Short mmCIF file of C-alpha atoms and ligand atoms in Angstrom, two decimals:
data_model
loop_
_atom_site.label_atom_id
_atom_site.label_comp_id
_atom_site.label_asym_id
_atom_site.label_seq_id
_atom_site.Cartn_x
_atom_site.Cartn_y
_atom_site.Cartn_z
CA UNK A 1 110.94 -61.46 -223.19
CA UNK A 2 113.26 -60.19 -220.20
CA UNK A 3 112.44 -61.76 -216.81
CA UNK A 4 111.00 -58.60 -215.02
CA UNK A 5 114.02 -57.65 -212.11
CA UNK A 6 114.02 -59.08 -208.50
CA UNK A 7 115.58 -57.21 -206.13
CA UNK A 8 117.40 -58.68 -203.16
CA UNK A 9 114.40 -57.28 -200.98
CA UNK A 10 111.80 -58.76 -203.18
CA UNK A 11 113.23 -61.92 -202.13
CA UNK A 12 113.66 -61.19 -198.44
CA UNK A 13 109.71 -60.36 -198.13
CA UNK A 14 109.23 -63.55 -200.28
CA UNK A 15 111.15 -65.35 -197.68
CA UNK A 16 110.50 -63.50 -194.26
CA UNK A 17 107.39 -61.81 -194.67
CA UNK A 18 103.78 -63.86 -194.38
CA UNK A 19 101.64 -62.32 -197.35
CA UNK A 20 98.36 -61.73 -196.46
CA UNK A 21 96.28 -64.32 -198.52
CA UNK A 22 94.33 -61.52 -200.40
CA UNK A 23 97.21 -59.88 -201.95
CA UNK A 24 96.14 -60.34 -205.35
CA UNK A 25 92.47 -59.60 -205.07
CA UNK A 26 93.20 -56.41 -203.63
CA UNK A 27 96.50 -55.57 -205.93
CA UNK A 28 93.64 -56.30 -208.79
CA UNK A 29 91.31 -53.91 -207.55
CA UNK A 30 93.51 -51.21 -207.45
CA UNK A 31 95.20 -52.13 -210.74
CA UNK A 32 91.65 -51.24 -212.12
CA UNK A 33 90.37 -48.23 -209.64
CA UNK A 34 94.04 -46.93 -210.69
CA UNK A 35 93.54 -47.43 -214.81
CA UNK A 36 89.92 -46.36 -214.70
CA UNK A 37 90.68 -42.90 -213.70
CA UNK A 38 93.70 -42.34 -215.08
CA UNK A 39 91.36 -43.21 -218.19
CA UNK A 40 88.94 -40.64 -216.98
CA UNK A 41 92.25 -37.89 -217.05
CA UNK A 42 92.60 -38.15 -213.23
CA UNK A 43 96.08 -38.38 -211.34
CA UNK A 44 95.94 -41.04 -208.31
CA UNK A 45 97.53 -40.87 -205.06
CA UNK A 46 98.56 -43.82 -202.48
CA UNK A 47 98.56 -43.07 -199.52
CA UNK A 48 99.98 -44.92 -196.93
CA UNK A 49 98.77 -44.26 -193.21
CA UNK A 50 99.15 -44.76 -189.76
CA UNK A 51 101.58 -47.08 -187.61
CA UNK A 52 102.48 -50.86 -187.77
CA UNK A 53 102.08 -53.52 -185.54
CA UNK A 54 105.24 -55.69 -184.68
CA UNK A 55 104.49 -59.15 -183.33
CA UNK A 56 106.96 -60.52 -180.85
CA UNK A 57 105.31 -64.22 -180.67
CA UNK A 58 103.49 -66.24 -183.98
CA UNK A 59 100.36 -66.30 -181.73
CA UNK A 60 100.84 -63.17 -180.41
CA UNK A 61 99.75 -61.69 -177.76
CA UNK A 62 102.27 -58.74 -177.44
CA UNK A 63 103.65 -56.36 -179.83
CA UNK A 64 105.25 -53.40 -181.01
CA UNK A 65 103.72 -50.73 -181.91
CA UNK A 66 103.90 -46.41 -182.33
CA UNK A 67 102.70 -43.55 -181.82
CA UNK A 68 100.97 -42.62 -185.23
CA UNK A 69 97.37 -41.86 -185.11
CA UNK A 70 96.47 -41.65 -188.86
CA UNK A 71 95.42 -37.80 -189.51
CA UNK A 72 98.16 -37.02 -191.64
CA UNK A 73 97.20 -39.54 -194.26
CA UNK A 74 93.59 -39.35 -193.43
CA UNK A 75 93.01 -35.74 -193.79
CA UNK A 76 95.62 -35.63 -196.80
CA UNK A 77 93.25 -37.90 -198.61
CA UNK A 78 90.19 -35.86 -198.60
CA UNK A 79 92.59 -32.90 -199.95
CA UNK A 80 93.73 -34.77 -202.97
CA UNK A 81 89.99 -35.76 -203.56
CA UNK A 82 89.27 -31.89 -203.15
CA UNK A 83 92.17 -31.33 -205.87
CA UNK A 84 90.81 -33.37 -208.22
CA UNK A 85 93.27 -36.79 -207.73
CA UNK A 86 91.63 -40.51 -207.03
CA UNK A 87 93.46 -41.81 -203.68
CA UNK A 88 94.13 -45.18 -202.53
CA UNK A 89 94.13 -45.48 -198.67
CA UNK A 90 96.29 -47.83 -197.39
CA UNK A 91 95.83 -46.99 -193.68
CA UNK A 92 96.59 -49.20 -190.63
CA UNK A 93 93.16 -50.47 -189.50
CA UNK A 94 91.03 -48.64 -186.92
CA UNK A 95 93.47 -45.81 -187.76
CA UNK A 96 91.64 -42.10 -188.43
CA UNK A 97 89.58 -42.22 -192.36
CA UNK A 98 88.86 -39.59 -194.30
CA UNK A 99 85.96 -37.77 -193.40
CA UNK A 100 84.68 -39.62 -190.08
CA UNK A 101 88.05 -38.60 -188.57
CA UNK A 102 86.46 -35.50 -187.69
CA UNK A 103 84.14 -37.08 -185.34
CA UNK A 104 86.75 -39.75 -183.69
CA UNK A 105 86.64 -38.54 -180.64
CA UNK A 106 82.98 -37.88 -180.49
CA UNK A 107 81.13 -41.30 -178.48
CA UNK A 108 78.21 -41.79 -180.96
CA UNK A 109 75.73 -42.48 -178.49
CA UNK A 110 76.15 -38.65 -177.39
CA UNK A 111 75.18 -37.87 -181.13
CA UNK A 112 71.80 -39.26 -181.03
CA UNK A 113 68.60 -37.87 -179.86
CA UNK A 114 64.62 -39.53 -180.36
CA UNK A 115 62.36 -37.07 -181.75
CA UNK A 116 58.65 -38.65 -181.94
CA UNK A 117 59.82 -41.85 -181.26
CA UNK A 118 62.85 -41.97 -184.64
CA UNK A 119 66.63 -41.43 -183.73
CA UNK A 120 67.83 -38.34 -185.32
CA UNK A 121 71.47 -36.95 -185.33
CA UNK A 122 71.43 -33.77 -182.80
CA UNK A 123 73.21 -31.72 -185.14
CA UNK A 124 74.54 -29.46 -182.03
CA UNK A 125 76.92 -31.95 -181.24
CA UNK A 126 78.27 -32.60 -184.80
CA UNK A 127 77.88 -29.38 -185.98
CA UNK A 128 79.18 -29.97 -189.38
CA UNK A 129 77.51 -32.97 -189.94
CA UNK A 130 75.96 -32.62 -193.02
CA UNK A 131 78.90 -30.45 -194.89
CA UNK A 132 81.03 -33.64 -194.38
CA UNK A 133 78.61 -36.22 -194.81
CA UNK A 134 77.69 -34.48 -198.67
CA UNK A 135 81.22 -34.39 -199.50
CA UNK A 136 81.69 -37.74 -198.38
CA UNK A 137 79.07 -38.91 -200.26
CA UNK A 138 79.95 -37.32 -203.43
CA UNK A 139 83.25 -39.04 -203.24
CA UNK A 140 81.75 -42.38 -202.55
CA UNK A 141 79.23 -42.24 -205.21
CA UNK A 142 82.13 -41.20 -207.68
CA UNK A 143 84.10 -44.26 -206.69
CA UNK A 144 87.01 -42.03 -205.77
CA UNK A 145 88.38 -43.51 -203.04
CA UNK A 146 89.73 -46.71 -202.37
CA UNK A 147 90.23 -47.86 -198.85
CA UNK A 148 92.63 -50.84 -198.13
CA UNK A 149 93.70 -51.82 -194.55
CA UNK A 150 96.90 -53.42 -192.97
CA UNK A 151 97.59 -53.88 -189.64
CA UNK A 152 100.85 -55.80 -189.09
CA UNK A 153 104.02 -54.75 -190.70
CA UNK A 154 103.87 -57.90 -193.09
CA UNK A 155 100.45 -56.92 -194.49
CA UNK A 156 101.87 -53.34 -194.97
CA UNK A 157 105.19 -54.08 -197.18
CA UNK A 158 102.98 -56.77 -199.02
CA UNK A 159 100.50 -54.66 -200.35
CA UNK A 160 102.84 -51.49 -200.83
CA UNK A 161 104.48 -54.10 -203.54
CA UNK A 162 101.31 -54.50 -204.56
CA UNK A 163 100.09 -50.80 -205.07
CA UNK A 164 103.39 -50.02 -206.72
CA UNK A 165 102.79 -52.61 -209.22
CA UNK A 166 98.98 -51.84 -209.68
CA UNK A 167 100.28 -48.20 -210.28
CA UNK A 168 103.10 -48.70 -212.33
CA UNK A 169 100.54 -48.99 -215.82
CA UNK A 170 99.77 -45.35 -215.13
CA UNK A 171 103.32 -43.70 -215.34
CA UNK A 172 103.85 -40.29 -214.37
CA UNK A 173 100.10 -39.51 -213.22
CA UNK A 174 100.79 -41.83 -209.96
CA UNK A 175 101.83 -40.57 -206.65
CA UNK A 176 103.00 -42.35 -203.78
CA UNK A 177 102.69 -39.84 -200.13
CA UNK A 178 104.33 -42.43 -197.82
CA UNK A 179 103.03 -41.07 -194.93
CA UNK A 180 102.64 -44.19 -192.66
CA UNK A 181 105.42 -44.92 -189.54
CA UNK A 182 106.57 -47.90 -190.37
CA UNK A 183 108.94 -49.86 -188.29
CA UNK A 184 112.42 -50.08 -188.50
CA UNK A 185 112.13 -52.94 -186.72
CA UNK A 186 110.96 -56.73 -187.07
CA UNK A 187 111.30 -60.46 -185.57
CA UNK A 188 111.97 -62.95 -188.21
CA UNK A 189 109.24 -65.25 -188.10
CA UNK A 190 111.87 -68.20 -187.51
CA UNK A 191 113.27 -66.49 -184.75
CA UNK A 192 109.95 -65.51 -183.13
CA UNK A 193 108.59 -67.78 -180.15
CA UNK A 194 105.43 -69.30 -180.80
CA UNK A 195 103.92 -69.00 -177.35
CA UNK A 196 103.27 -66.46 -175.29
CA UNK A 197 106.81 -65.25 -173.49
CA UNK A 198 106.55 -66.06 -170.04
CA UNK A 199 107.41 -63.57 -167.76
CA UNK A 200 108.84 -66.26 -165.17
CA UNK A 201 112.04 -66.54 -167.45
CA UNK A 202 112.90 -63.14 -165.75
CA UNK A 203 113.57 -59.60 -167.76
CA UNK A 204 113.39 -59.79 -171.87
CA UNK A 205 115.88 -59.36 -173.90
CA UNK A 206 114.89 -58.46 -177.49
CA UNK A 207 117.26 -58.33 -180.81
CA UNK A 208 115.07 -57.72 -184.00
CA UNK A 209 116.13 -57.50 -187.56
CA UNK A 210 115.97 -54.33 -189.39
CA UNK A 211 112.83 -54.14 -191.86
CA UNK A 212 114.20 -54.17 -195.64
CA UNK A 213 114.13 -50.20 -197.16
CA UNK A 214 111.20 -50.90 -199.62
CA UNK A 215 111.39 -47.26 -201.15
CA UNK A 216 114.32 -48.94 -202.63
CA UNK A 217 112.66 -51.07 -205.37
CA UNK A 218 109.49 -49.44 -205.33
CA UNK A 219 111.85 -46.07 -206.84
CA UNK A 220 113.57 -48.36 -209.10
CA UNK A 221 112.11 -51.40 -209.98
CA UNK A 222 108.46 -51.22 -209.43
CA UNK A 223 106.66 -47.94 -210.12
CA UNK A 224 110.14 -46.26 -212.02
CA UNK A 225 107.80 -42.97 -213.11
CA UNK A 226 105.68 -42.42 -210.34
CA UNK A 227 106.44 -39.11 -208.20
CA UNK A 228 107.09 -40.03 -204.67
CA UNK A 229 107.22 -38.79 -201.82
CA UNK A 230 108.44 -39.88 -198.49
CA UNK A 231 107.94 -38.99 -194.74
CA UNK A 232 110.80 -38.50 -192.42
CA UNK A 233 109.74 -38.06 -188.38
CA UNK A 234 112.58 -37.54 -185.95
CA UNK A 235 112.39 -35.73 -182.44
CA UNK A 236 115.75 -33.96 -182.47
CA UNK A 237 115.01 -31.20 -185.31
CA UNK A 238 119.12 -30.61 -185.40
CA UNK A 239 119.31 -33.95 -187.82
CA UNK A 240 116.31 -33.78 -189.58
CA UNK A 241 117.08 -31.40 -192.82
CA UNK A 242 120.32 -33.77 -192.70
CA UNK A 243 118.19 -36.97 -193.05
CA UNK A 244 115.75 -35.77 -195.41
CA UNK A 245 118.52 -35.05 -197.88
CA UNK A 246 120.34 -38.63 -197.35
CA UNK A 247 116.90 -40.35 -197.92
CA UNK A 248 116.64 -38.24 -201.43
CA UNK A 249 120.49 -38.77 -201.80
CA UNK A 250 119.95 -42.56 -201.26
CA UNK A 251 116.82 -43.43 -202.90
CA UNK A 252 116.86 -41.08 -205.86
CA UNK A 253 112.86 -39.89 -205.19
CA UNK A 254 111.30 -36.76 -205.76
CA UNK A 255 110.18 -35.01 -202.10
CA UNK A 256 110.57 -35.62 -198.36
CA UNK A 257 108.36 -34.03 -196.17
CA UNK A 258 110.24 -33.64 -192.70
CA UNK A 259 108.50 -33.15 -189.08
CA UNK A 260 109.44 -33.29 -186.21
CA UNK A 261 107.26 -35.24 -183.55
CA UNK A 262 106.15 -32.53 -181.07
CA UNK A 263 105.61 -29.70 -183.98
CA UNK A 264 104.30 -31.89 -186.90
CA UNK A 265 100.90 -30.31 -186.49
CA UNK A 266 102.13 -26.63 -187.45
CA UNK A 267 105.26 -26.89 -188.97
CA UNK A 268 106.86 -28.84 -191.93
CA UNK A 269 109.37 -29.15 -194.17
CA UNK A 270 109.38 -29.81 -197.88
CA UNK A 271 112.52 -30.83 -199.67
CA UNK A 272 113.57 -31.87 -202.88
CA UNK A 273 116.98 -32.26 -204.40
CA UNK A 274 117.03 -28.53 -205.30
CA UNK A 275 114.71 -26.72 -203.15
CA UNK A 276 113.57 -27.10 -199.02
CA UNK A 277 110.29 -25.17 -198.80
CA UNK A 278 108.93 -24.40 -195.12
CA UNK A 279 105.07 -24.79 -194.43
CA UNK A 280 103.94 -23.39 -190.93
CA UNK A 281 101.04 -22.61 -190.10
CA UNK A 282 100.40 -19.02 -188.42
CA UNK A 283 98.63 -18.13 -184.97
CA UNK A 284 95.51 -16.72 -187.24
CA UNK A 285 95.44 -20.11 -188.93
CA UNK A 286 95.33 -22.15 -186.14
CA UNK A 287 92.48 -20.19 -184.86
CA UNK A 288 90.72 -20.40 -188.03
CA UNK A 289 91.43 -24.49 -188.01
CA UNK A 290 93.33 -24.12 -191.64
CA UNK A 291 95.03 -27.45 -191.21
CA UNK A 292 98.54 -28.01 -192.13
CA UNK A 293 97.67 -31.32 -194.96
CA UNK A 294 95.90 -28.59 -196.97
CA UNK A 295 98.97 -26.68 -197.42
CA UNK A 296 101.50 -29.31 -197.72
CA UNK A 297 98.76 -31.19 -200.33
CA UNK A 298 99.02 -27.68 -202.73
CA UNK A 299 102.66 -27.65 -202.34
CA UNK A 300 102.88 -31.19 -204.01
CA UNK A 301 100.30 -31.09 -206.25
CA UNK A 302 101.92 -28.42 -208.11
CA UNK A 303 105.25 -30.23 -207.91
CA UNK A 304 103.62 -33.47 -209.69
CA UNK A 305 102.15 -31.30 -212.60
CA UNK A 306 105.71 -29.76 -212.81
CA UNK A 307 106.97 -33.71 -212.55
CA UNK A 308 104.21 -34.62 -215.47
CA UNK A 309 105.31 -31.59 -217.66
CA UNK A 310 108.99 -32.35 -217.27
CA UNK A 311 108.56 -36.14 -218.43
CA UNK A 312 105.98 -35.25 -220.91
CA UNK A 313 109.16 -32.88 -222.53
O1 PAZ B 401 99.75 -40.15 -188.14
P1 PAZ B 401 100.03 -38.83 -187.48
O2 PAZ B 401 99.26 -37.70 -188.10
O3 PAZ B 401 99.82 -38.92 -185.99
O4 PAZ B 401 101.59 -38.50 -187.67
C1 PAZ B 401 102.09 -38.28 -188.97
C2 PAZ B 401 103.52 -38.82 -189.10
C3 PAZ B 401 104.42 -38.11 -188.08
C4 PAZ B 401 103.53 -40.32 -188.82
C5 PAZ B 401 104.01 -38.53 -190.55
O5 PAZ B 401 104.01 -37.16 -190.77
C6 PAZ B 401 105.44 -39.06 -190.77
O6 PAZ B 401 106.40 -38.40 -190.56
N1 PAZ B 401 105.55 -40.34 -191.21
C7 PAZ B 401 106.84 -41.00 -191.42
C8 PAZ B 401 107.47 -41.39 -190.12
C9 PAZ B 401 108.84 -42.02 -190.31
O7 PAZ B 401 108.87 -43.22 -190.55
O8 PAZ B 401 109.88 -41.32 -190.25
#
């Protein structure tokens, strides 16, 4: 039987890259939650979410980190769930989740009230409590969503791998929305002080590595018929249609979805190799809290059943 392919960066996250030790536990479980319901005729989403964490020493104290707060992937997933997919969460940890995201900002103490001596939820402060608590328990019970955390950039590309692989048995009914900011940068761990940089040594001068382009083999070598879709962020909007097609150029994948930092929350772009759709949202939308995820999630789901139908032909 052939060998199965190793890319170049398989073997630089073998070699630079501490895998977290539950790797394989975790790439099992969603080897099955992803075969179950593709058994049951759903399609499943990953969904990658949130920002990275960048050690600078091995026991670190300081890091690098960004600006990504987790609501794109977070209130993405409950919109595939609402169209019918299964979604795998791989979100940064302590990022936003689906469902509680809503109430983030809330301190839960302020939610609470005693009435005859119970604690009951005063339901004027989370006034749509119980509308997201029943959908959120109708997705739980159904076992439709999967969450898996990451919080350093090592932990991230290691279970990526590992999704792609656990996805790969279900073809074309996969999708990968790689909306986490990942960084671009990363100290080797043999380069990386162990102990805390001391601040008497005067000002620090950094040079870091740049993190391996894992869209690379996960297009290619390990989920080949998944759809996928990538995120591109920059803050000049002049480059970004530019970028969007050089990432599609570059690593042959279906979609980008471009934003721009400052406007990601009303205005996106969708582009494939043959099309750039624009989804804003309107004045009357923002006012009747439509949220942009809804509208870029039906753009994309009816670009996958196109995907499905084209390599079902
Ligand atoms: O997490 P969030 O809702 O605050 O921001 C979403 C986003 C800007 C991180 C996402 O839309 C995105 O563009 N991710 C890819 C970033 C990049 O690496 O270019």
């Amino acid at each position: 039987m052939a060998e199965p392919r190793v890319s170049s960066i398989d073997g630089k996250l073998a070699e630079e890259f501490a895998a977290p030790s539950h790797v394989d536990e975790v790439k099992e479980k969603m080897a099955t939650f992803a075969r179950r319901h593709a058994e049951a005729g759903r399609r499943v989403v990953l969904i990658t979410s949130g920002g990275t964490k960048v050690p600078l020493e091995s026991r670190t104290v300081r890091f690098l980190d960004n600006f990504s707060s987790g609501k794109r992937g977070a209130s993405s997933a409950e919109y595939f769930l609402d169209a019918g997919y299964a979604v795998i969460f791989l979100h940064r940890h302590r990022s936003l989740h689906p469902y509680s995201r809503t109430f983030s900002a809330v301190n839960m103490l302020d939610t609470l009230q005693f009435n005859a001596g119970e604690v009951v939820v005063n339901q004027q402060v989370l006034p749509n409590i119980a509308k997201v608590l029943k959908r959120y328990r109708e997705v739980t019970d159904g076992k439709l969503l999967l969450p898996v955390d990451f919080n350093t950039l090592s932990e991230y590309l290691h279970l990526l791998k590992a999704a792609a692989q656990a996805l790969s048995t279900i073809g074309s009914k996969a999708m990968f929305y790689l909306a986490a900011a990942v960084s671009d940068f990363y100290i080797p761990a043999s380069e990386m002080p162990e102990h805390k940089i001391q601040s008497s040594n005067g000002p620090l001068q950094l040079t870091m590595n740049m993190v391996p382009k894992i869209l690379s083999p996960l297009v290619k070598d390990w989920a080949p018929k998944a759809f996928v879709i990538s995120f591109k962020l920059e803050t000049d909007a002049s480059i970004l249609l530019e970028k969007a097609r050089r990432a599609l150029d570059t690593y042959r994948h279906q979609v980008v979805v471009a934003n721009v930092l400052d406007s990601r929350r009303g205005y996106v772009m969708v582009v494939t190799p043959t099309s750039q759709d624009e989804v804003v949202l309107s004045k009357e939308d923002a006012k009747n809290e439509v949220e942009i995820e809804e509208r870029i999630v039906t753009n994309l789901t009816a670009a996958h059943d196109h995907f499905i139908t084209q390599q079902a032909g």
